[in-house]
mmCIF file of C-alpha atoms in Angstrom:
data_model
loop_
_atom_site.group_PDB
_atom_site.id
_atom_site.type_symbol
_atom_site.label_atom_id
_atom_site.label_comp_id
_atom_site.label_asym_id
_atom_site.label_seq_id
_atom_site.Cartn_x
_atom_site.Cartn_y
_atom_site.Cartn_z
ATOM 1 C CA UNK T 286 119.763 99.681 125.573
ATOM 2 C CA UNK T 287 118.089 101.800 123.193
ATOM 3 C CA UNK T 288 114.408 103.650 123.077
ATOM 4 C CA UNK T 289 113.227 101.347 120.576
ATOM 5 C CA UNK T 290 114.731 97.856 121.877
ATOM 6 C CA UNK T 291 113.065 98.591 125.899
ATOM 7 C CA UNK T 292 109.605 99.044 123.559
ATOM 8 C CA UNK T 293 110.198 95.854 121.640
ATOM 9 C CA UNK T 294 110.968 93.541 124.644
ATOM 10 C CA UNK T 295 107.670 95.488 126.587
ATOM 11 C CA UNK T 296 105.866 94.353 123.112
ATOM 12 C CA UNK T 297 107.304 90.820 123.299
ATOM 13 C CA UNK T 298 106.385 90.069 126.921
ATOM 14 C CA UNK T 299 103.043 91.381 126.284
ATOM 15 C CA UNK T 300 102.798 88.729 123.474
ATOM 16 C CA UNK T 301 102.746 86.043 126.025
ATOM 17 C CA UNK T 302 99.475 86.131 127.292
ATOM 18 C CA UNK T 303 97.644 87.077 124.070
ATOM 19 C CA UNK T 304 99.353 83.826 122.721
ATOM 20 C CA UNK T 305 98.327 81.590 125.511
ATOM 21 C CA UNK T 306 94.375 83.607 125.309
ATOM 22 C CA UNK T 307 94.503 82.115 121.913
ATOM 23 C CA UNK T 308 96.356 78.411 122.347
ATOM 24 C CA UNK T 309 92.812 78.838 125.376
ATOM 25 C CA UNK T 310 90.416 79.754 122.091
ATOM 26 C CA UNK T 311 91.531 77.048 119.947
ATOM 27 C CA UNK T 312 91.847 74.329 122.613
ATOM 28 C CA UNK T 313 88.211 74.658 123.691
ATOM 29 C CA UNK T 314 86.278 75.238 120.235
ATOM 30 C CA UNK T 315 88.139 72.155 119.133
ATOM 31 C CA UNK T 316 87.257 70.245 122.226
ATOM 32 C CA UNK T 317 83.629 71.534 122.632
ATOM 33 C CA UNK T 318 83.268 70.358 118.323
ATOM 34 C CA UNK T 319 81.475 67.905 116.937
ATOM 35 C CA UNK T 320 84.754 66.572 115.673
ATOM 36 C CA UNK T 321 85.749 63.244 118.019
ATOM 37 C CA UNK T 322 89.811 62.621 117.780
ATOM 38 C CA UNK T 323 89.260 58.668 118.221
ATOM 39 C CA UNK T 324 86.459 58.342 115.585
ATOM 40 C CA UNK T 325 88.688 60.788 113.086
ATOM 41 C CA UNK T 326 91.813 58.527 113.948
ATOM 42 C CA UNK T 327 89.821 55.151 112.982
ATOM 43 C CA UNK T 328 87.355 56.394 109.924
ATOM 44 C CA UNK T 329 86.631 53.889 107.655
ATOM 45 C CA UNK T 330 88.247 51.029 110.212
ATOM 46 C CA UNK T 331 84.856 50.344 112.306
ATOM 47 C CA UNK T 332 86.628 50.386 115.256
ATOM 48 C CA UNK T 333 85.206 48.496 118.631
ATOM 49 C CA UNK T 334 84.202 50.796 121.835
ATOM 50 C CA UNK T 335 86.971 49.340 123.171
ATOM 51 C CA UNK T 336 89.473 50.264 120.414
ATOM 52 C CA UNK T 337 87.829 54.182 121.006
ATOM 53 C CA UNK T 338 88.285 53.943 124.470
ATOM 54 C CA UNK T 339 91.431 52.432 124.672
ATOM 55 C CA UNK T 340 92.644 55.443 121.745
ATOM 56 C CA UNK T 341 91.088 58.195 124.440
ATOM 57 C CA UNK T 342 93.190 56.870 127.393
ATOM 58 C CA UNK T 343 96.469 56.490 125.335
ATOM 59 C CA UNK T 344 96.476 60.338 124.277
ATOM 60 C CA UNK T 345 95.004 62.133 126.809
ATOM 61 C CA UNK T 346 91.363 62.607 126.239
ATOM 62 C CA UNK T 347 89.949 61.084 129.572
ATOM 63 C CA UNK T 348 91.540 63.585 131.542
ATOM 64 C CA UNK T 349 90.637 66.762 133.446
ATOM 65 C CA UNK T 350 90.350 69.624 131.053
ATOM 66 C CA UNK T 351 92.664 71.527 132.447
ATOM 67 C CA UNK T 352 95.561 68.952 132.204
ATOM 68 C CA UNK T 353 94.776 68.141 128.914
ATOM 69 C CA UNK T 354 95.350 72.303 128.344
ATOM 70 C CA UNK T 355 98.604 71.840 130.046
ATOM 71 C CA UNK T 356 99.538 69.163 127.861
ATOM 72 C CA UNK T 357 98.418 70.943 124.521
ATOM 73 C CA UNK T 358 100.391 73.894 125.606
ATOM 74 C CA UNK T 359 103.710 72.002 126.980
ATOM 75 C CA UNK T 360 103.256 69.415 123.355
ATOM 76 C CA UNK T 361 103.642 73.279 121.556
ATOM 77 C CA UNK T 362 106.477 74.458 123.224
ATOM 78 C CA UNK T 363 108.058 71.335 121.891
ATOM 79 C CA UNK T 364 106.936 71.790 118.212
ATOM 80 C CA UNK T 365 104.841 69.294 118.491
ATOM 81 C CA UNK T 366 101.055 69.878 117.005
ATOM 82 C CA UNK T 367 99.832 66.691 116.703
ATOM 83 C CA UNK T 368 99.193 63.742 114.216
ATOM 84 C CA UNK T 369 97.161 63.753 111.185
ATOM 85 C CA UNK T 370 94.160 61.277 111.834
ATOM 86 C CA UNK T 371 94.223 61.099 107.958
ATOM 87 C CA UNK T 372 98.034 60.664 106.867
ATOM 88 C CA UNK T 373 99.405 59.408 110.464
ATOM 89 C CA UNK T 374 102.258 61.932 110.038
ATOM 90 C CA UNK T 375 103.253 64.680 112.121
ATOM 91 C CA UNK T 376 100.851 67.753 111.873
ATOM 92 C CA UNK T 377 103.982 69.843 111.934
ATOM 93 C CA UNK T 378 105.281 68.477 108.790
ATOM 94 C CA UNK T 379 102.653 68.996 106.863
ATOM 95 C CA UNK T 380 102.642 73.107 108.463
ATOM 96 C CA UNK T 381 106.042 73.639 107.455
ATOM 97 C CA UNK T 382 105.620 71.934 103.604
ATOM 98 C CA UNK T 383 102.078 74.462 103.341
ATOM 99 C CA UNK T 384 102.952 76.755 105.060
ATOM 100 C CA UNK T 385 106.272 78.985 102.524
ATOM 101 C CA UNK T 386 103.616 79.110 99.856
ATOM 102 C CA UNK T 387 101.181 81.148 102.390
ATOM 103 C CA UNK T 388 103.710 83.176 102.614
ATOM 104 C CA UNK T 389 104.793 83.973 99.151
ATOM 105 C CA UNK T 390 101.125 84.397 98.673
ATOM 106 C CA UNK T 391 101.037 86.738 101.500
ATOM 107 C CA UNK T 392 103.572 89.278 101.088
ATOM 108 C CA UNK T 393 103.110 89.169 97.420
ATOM 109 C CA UNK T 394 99.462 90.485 97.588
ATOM 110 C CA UNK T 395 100.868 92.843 100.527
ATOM 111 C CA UNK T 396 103.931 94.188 98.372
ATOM 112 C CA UNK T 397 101.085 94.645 95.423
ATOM 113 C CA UNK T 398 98.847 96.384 97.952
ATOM 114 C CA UNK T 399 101.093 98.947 99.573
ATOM 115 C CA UNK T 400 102.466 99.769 95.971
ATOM 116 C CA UNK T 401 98.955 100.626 94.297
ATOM 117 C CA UNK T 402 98.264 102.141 97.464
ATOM 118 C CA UNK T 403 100.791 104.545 98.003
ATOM 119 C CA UNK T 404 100.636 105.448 94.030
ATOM 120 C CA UNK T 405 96.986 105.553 94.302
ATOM 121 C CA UNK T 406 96.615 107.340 97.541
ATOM 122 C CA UNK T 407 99.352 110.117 96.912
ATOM 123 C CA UNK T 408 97.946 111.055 93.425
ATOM 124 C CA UNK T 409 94.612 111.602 94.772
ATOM 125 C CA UNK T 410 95.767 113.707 97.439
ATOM 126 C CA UNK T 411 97.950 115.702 95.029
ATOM 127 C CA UNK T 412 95.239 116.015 92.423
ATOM 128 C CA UNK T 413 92.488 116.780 95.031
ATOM 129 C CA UNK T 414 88.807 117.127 93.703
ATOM 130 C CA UNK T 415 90.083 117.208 90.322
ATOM 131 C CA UNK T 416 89.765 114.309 87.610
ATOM 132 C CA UNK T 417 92.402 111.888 89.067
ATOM 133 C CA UNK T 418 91.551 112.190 92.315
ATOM 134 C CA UNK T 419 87.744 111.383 91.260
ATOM 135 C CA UNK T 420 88.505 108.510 89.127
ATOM 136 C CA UNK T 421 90.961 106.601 91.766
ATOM 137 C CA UNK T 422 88.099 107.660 94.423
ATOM 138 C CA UNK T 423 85.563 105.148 91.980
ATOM 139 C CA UNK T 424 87.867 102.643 91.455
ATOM 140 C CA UNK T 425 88.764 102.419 95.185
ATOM 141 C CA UNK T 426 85.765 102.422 96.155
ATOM 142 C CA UNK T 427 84.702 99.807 94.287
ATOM 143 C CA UNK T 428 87.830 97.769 94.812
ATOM 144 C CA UNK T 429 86.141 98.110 98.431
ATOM 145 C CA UNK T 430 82.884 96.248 97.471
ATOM 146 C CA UNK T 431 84.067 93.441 95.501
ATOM 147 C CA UNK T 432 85.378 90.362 97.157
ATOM 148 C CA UNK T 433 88.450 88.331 96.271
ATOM 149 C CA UNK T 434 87.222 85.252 95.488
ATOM 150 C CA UNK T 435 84.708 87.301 92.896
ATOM 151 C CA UNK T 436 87.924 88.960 91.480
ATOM 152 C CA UNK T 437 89.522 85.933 91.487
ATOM 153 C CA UNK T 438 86.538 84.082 89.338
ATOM 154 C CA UNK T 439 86.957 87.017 86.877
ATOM 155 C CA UNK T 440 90.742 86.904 86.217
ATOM 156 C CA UNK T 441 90.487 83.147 85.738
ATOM 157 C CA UNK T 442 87.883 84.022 83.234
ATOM 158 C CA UNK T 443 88.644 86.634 81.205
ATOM 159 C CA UNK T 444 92.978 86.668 81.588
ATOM 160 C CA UNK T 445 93.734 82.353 81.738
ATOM 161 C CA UNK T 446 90.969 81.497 79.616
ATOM 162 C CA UNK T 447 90.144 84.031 77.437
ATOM 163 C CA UNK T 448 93.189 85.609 76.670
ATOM 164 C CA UNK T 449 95.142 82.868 77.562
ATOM 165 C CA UNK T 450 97.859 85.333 79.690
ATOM 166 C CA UNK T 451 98.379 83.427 82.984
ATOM 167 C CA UNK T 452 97.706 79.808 83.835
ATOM 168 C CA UNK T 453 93.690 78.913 85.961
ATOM 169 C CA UNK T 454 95.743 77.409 88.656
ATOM 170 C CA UNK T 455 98.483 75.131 89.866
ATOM 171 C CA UNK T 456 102.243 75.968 91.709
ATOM 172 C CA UNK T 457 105.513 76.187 90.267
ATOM 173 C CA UNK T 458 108.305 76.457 92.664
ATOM 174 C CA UNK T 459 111.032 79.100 92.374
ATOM 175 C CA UNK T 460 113.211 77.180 92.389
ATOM 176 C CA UNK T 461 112.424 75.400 89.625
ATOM 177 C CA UNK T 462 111.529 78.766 87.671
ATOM 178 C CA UNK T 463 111.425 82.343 88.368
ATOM 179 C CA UNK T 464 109.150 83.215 85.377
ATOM 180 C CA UNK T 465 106.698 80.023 85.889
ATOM 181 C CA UNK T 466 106.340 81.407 89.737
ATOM 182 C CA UNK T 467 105.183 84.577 88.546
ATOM 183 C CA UNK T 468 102.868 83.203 86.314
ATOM 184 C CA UNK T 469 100.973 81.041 88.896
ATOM 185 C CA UNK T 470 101.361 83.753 91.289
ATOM 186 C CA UNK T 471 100.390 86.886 89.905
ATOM 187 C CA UNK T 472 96.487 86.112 89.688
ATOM 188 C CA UNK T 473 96.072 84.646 92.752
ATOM 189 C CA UNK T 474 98.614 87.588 94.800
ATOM 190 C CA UNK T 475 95.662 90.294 92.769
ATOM 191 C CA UNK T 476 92.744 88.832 93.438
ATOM 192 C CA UNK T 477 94.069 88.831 97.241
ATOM 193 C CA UNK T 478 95.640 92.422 97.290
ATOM 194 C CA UNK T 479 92.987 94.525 94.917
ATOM 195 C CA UNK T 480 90.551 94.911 98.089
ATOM 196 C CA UNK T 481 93.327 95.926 100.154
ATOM 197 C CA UNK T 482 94.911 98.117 97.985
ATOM 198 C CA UNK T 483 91.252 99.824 97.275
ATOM 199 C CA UNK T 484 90.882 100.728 101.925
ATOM 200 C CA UNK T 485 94.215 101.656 101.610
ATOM 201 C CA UNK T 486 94.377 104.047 98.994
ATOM 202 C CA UNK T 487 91.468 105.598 100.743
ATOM 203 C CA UNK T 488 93.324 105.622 103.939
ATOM 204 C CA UNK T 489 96.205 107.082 102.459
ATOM 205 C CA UNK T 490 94.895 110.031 100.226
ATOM 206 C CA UNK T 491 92.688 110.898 103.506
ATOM 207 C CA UNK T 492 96.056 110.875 105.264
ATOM 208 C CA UNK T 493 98.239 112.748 102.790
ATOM 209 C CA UNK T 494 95.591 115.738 102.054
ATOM 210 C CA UNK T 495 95.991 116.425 106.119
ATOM 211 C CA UNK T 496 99.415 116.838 105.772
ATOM 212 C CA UNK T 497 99.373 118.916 102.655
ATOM 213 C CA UNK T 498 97.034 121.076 104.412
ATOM 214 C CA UNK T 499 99.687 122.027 107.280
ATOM 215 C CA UNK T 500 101.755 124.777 107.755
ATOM 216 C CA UNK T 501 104.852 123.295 107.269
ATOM 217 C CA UNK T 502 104.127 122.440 103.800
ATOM 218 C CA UNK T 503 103.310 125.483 102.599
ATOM 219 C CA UNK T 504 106.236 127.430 104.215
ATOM 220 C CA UNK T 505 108.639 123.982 102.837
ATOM 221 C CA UNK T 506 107.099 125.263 99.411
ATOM 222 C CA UNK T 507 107.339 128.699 100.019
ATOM 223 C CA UNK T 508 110.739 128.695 100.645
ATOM 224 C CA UNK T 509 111.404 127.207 97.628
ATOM 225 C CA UNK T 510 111.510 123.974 97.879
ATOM 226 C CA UNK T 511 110.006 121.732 95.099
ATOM 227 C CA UNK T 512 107.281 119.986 96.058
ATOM 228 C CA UNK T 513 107.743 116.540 94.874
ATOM 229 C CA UNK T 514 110.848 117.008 97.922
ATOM 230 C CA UNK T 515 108.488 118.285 100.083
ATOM 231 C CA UNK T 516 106.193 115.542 100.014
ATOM 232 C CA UNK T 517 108.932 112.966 99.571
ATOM 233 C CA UNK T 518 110.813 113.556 102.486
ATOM 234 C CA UNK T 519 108.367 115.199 104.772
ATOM 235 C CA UNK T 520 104.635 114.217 104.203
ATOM 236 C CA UNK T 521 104.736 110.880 103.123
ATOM 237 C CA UNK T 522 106.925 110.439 106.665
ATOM 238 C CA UNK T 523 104.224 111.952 108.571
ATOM 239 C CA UNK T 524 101.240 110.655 106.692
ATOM 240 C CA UNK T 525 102.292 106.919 106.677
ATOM 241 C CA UNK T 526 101.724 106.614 110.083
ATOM 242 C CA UNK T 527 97.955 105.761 110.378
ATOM 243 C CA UNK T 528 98.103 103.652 107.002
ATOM 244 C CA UNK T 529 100.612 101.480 108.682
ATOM 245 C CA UNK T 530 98.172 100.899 112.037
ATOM 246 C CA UNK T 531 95.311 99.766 109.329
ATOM 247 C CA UNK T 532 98.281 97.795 107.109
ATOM 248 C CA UNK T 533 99.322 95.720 110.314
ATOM 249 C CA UNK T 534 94.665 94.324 110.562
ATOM 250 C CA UNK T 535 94.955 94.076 106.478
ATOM 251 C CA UNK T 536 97.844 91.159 106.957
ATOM 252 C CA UNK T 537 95.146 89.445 108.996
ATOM 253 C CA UNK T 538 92.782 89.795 106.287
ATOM 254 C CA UNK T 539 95.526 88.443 103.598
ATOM 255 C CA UNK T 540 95.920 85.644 105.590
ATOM 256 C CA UNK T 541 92.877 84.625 105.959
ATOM 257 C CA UNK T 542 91.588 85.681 102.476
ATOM 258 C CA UNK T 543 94.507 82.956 101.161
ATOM 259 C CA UNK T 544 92.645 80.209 102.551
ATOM 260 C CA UNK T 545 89.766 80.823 99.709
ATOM 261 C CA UNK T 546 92.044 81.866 97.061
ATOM 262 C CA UNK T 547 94.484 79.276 97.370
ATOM 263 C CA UNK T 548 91.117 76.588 97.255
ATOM 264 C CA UNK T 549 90.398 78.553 93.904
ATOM 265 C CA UNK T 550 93.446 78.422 92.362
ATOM 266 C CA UNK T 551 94.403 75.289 93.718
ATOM 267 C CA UNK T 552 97.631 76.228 95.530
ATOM 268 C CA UNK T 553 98.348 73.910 97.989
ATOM 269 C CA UNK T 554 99.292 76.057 100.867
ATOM 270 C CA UNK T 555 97.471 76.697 104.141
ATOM 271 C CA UNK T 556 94.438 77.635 103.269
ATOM 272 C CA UNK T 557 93.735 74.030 101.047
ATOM 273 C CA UNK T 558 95.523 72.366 103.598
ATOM 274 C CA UNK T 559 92.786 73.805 106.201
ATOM 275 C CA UNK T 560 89.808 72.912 103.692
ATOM 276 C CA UNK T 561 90.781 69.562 103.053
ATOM 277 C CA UNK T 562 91.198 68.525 106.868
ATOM 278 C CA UNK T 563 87.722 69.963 107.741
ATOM 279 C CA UNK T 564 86.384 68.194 104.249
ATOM 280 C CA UNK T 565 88.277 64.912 105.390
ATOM 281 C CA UNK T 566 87.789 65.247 109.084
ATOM 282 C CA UNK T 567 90.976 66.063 110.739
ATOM 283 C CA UNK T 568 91.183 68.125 113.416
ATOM 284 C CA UNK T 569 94.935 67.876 114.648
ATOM 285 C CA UNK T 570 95.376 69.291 111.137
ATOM 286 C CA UNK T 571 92.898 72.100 111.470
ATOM 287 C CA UNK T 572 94.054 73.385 115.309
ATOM 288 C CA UNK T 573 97.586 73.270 113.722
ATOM 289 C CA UNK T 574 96.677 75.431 110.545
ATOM 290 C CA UNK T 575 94.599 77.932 112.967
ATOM 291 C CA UNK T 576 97.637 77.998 115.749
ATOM 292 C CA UNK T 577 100.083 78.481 113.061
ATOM 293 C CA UNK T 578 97.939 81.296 111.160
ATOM 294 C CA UNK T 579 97.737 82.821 114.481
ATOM 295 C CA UNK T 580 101.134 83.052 115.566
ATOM 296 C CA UNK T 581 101.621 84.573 112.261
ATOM 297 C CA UNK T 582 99.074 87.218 113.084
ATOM 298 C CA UNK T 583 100.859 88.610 116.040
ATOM 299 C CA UNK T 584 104.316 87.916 114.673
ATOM 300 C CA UNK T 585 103.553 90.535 111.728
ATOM 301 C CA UNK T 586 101.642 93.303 114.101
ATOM 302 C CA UNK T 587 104.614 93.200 116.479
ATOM 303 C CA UNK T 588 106.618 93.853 112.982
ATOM 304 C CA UNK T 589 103.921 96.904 112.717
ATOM 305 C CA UNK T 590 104.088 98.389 116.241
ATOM 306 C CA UNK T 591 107.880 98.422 115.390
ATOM 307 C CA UNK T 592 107.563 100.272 111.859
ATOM 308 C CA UNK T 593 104.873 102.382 112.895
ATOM 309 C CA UNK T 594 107.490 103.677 116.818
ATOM 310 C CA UNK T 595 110.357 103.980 113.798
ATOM 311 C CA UNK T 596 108.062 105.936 111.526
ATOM 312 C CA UNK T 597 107.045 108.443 114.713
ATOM 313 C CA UNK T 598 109.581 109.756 117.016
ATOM 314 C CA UNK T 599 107.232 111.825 118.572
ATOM 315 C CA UNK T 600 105.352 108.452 120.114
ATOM 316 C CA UNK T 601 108.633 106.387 120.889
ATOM 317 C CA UNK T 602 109.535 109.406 122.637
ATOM 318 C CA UNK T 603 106.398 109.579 124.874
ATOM 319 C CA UNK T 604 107.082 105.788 125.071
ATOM 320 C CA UNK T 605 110.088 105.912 127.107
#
């Protein structure tokens, strides 16, 4: 069994109890809500106090809360995350349908993100305190200040409407078309990825200058080597490593910054799927979204912790 497989499975069984702390999190603020299962299941229906009480006893909701925990958690082992109040079908349907466009959404902005980052970030370092440096240092920084959704009101402004360039909102599968995907895509994956490509080039020029400033570098150079080697091969290798710690808590942020920008450019993924259950009252549909998102969370930072022991012998190494 290799270095890096004993570290994975360590990573993995530590997983367990951060995903049960959470299943804990969302079970009680969804039971301690305003939000009443029985009177979400019959809106609109006038049900009788006997109808509400008889709905309580029939799933659950008169017990103990700690069986009703056990039951939430043994209900998710078995896929199973409930039943729309709203659409009587299985919350889990409705995940899986939402959920691929979250996705594409996602690890579009991300693939966007690390790109401009690692072009931004590198330049800068290489051009240190002189006139590229200081203009991607601007237009990071203000990448930093402005929010997605206010990006997001811009492009649908000045590139759908104005010029006309990309389409205000709406999905086209790609499987239907490549090019139509791109269209509908492309707005919403930059509005999501400009504020995370703006930390990140920080992150990474700050990261790159240290290792240009070794000794290593200058005796790789020295020797004779070209440069654009020397940092290809050598720092970017080394300097990657704390941009990918602060990549693994910007997939968080992408994930949860979907749930806005899908709303805005009406995509109907997770994040309008959560809006419109807490608009329409649904809860099963909301503690499914937030489980799911969750899950995701963790999946993608165990994905991290791998890169980032892969990236650094030096720590898998001390790991072992």
């Amino acid at each position: 069994m290799t270095a890096v497989l004993r570290i994975l499975l360590r990573r993995v069984a530590l997983l367990v109890p951060l995903m049960l702390g959470i299943v804990l999190f969302v079970f009680l603020v969804m039971r301690f809500s305003d939000v009443d299962p029985a009177s979400a299941f019959f809106q609109g229906a006038n049900p009788t106090p006997q109808q509400l009480h008889d709905f309580r006893e029939e799933h659950g909701l008169l017990d103990p809360l700690p069986v009703r925990y056990a039951d939430f958690v043994a209900a998710l082992l078995h896929g199973d995350l409930g039943t729309s109040a709203l659409t009587r079908a299985p919350v889990i349907d409705q995940v899986t349908t939402a959920l691929p466009l979250t996705l594409q959404l996602t690890f579009l902005g991300l693939g966007i993100a690390v790109v401009l980052s690692l072009v931004g970030g590198v330049t800068a370092a290489i051009y240190r305190d002189r006139l590229p440096d200081q203009i991607i240092r601007v237009v990071s920084l203000t990448g930093v200040a402005a929010p997605g959704f206010w990006l997001a009101l811009l492009m649908i402004q000045y590139l759908a409407v104005d010029l006309g360039w990309f389409p205000t909102g709406g999905y086209i599968n790609p499987a239907d078309s490549v090019t139509g995907w791109l269209r509908t895509m492309t707005l919403p994956a930059l509005a999501l990825s400009l504020p995370v490509a703006a930390q990140l080039t920080r992150i990474v020029r700050t990261a790159v200058v240290e290792e240009l400033d070794k000794d290593y570098v200058r005796t790789a150079i020295g020797s004779g080597l070209p440069p654009r080697v020397v940092v290809g091969r050598n720092v970017l290798r080394n300097a990657l490593i704390n941009p990918l710690t602060v990549l693994g808590l910007r997939v968080g942020y992408l994930l949860g910054g979907a749930v806005v920008i899908e709303t805005i450019f009406s995509l109907p993924g997770m994040g309008k799927l959560m809006i419109d259950a807490v608009k329409n009252g649904d809860p099963a549909v909301v503690q499914g979204v937030v489980l799911t998102t969750a899950a995701g969370f963790v999946v993608v930072n165990l994905v991290i912790d791998v890169l980032y022991l892969l990236v650094n012998p030096r720590l898998r190494d001390a790991t072992t």
